[in-house]
Tab-separated table of C-alpha atoms in Angstrom:
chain	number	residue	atom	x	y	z
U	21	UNK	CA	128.520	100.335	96.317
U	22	UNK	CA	128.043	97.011	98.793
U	23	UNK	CA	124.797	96.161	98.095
U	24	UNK	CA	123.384	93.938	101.590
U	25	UNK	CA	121.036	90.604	100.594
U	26	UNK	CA	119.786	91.126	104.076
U	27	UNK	CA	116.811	93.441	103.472
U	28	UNK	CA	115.651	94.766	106.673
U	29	UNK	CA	113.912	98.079	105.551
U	30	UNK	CA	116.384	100.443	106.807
U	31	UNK	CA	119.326	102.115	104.996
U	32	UNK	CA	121.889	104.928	106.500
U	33	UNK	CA	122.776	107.929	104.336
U	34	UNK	CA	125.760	107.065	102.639
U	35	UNK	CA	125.785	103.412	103.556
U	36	UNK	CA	125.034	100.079	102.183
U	37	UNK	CA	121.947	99.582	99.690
U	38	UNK	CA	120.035	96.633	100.557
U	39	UNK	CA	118.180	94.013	98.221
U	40	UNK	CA	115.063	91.862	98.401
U	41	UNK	CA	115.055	89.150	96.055
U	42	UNK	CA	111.816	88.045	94.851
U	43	UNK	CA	110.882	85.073	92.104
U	44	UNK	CA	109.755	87.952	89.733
U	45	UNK	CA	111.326	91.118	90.699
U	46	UNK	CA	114.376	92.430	92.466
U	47	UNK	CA	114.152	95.275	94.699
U	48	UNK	CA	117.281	97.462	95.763
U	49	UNK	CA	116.476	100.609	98.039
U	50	UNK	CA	119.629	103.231	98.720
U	51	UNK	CA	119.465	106.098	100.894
U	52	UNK	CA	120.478	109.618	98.793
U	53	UNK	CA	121.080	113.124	99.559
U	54	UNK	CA	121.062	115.406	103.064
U	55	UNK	CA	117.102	114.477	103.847
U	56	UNK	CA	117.984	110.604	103.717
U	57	UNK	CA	115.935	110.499	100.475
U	58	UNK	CA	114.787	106.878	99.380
U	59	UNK	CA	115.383	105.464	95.517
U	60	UNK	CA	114.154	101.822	94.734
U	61	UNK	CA	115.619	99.812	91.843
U	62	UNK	CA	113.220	97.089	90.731
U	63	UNK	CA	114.444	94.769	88.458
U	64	UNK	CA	112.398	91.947	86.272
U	65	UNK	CA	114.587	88.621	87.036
U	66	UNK	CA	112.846	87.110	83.837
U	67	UNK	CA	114.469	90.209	81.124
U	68	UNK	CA	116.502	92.065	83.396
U	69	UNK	CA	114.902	95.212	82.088
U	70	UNK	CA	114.534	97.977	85.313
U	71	UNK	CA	112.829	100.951	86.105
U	72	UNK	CA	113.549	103.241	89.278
U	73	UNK	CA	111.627	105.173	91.790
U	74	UNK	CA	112.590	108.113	92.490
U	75	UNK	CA	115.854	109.871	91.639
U	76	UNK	CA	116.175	111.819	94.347
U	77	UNK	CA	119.692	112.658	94.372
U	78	UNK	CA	123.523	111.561	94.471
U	79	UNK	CA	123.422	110.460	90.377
U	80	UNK	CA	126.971	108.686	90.503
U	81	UNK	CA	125.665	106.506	93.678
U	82	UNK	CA	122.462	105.248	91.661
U	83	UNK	CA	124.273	104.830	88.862
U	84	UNK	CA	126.649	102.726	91.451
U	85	UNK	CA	123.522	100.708	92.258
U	86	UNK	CA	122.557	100.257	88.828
U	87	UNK	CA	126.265	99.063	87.921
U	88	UNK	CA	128.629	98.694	85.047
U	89	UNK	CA	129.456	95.003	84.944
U	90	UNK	CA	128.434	92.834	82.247
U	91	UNK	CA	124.799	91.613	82.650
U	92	UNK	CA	123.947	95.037	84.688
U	93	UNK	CA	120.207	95.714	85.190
U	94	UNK	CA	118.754	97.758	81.702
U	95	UNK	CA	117.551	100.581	83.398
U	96	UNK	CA	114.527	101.846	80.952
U	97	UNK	CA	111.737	103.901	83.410
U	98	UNK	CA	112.423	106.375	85.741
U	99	UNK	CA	109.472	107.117	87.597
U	100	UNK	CA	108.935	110.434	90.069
U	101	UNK	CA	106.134	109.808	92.726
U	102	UNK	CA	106.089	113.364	93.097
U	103	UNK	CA	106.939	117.367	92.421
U	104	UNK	CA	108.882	118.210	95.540
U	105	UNK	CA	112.430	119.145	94.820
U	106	UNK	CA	114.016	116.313	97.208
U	107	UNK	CA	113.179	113.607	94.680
U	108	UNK	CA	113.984	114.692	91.617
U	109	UNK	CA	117.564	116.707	92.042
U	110	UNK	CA	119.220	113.419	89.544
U	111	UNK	CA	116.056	113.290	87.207
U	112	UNK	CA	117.888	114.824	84.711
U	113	UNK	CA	121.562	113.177	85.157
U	114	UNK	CA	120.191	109.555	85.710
U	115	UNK	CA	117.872	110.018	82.327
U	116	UNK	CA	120.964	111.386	80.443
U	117	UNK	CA	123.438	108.657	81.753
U	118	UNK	CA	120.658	105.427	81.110
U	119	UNK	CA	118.467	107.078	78.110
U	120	UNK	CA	115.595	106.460	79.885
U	121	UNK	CA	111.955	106.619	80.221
U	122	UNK	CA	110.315	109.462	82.128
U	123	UNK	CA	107.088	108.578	84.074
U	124	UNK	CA	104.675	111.083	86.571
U	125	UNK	CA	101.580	112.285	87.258
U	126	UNK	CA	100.069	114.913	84.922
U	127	UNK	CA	99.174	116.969	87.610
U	128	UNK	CA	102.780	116.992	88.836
U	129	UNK	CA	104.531	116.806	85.882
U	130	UNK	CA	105.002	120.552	84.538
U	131	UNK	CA	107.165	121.273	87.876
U	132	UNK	CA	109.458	118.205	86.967
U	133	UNK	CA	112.463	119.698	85.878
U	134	UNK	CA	112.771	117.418	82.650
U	135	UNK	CA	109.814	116.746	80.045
U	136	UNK	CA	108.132	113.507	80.959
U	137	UNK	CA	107.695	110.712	78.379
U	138	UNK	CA	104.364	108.903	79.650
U	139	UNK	CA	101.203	110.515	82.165
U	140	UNK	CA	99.907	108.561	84.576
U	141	UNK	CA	96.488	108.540	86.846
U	142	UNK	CA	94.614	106.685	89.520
U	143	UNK	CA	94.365	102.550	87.781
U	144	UNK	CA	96.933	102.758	85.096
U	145	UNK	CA	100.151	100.484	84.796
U	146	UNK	CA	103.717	101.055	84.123
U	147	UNK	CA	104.889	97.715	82.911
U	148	UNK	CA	108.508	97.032	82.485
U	149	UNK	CA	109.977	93.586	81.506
U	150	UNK	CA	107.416	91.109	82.658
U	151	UNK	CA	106.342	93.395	85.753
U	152	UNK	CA	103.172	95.330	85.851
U	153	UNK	CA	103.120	98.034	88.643
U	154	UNK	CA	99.397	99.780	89.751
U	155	UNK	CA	98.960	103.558	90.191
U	156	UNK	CA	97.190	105.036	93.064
U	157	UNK	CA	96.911	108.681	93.209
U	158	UNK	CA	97.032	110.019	96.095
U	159	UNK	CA	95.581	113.338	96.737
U	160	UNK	CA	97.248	116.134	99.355
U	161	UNK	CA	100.863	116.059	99.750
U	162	UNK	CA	101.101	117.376	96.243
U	163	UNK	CA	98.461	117.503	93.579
U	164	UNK	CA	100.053	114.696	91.937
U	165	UNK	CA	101.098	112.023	94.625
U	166	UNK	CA	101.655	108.746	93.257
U	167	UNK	CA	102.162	105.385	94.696
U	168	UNK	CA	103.103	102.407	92.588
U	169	UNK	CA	101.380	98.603	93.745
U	170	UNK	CA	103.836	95.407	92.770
U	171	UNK	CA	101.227	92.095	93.898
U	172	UNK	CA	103.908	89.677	94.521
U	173	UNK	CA	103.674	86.540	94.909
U	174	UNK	CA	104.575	86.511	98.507
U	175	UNK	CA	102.654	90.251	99.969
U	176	UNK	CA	101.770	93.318	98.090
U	177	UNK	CA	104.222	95.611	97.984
U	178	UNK	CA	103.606	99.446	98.057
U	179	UNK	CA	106.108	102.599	96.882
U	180	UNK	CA	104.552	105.086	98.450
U	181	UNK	CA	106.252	108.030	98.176
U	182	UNK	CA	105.938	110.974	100.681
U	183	UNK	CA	102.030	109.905	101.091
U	184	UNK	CA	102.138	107.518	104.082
U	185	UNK	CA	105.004	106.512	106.409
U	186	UNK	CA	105.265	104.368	109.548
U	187	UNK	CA	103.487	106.831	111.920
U	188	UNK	CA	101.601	108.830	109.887
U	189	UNK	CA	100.813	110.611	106.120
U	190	UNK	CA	102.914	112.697	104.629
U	191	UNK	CA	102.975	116.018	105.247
U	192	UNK	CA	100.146	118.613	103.564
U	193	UNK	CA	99.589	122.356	103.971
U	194	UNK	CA	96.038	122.896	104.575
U	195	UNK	CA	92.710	120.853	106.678
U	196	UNK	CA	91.563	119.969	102.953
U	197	UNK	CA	94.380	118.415	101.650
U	198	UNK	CA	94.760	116.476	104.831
U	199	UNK	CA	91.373	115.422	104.510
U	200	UNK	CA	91.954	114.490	101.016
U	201	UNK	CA	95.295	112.496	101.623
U	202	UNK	CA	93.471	110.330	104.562
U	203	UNK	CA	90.733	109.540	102.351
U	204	UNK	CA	92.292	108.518	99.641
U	205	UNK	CA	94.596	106.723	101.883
U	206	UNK	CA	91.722	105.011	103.483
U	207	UNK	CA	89.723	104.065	100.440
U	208	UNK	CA	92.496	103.567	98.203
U	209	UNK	CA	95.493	101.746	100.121
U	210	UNK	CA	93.657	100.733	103.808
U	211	UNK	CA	90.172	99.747	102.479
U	212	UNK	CA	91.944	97.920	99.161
U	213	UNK	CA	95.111	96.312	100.587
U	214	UNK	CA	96.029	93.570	103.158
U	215	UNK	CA	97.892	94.488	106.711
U	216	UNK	CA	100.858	92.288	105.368
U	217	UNK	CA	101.204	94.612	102.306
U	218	UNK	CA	104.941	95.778	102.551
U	219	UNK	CA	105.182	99.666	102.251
U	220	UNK	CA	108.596	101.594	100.750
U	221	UNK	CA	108.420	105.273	101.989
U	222	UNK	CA	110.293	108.026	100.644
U	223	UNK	CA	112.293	108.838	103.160
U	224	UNK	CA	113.905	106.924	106.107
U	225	UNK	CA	112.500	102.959	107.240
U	226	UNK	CA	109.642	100.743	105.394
U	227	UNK	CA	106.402	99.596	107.225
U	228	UNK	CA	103.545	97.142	106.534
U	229	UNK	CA	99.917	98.251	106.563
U	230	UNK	CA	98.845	96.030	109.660
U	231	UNK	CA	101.584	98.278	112.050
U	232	UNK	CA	100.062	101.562	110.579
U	233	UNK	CA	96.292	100.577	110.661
U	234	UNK	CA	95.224	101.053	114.162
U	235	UNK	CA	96.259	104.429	113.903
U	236	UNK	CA	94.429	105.643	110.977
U	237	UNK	CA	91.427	107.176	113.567
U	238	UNK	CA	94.262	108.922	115.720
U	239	UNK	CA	95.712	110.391	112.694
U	240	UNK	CA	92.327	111.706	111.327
U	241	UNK	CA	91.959	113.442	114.991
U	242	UNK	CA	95.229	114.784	115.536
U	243	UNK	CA	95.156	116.533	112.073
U	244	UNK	CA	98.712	115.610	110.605
């Protein structure tokens, strides 16, 4: 797989994964599967021990962005942000193939479709190497809607899952999860977080916090 030093934010189904290089941490996003599904390989520069987000799909291509030269990444921690079926079809095949770690919400977890090694809730960590990762929960697109924090040195940066995307939160199914998902997105990520905090959607292009903020009162309104 061509993996592009160039990050941008934006990947194409099928294409190029692209890479953001940080002093601590390396950061690889690929686009997977038919609903241009989003996985992020972080990688501790210091051990090269890694731990994914999301295996959403196409096993053989993350295992391409992984890779299997000498000195590959150690991939240890897979973690699911969510239940939905989209982001877990190569749970199973990625965790057979790299032995690794399972990681989710409990809330989430028993529709996973592979036991999980380690719960997680609202202010815990998931350390790998010498990289320490927050966990918001985030209430309404599923019960148990995770995002993971990384406070680099340069900008926070925020895996958010299907929760918030440039233009809106994710998607939810009644006016009280809605209402749940905004305020946990207000209190939790808006209220918490800096407008240059870098955000890592699910699905399709990445944002920052200080594009998406003026619109938080025209999302509450329009209901979606």
């Amino acid at each position: 797989m061509d993996v592009l030093d160039e990050y941008s934010g934006h990947t194409d189904p099928g294409g190029a994964a692209i890479r953001r290089s940080l002093a601590p941490l390396t950061i690889s996003k690929v686009s997977v599967g038919p609903m241009d599904n989003n996985a992020y390989l972080l990688t501790c520069t210091a051990t090269n021990e890694a731990l994914l987000i999301d295996a959403a799909n196409e096993p053989e291509r993350i295992a391409d962005l992984v890779g299997a030269e000498d000195g590959r990444p150690e991939l240890r921690h897979l973690v699911t942000t969510h239940r939905h079926h989209d982001h877990w079809q190569a749970l199973g095949a990625v965790a057979g193939m790299f032995q690794t770690r399972q990681i989710a919400h409990p809330l989430d977890a028993p529709e996973l479709p592979i036991p999980m090694d380690e719960l997680v809730s609202h202010g815990d960590r998931v350390e790998f190497g010498e990289i320490s990762l927050e966990v918001i929960h985030l209430r309404g697109h599923t019960p148990g809607s995770i995002a993971l924090l990384y406070r680099g040195p340069d900008r926070p940066h925020l895996f958010t899952g299907d929760s918030l995307f440039p233009g809106g939160p994710g998607k939810t199914w009644s006016a009280e999860d809605f209402a749940s998902l905004m305020d946990d997105l207000e209190s939790r990520v808006f209220g918490e977080l800096p407008d240059d905090t870098w955000v890592y959607p699910g699905h399709g292009d990445d944002t920052t916090l200080g594009a998406e903020r003026p619109s938080l009162k025209e999302w509450r309104e329009r209901g979606w």
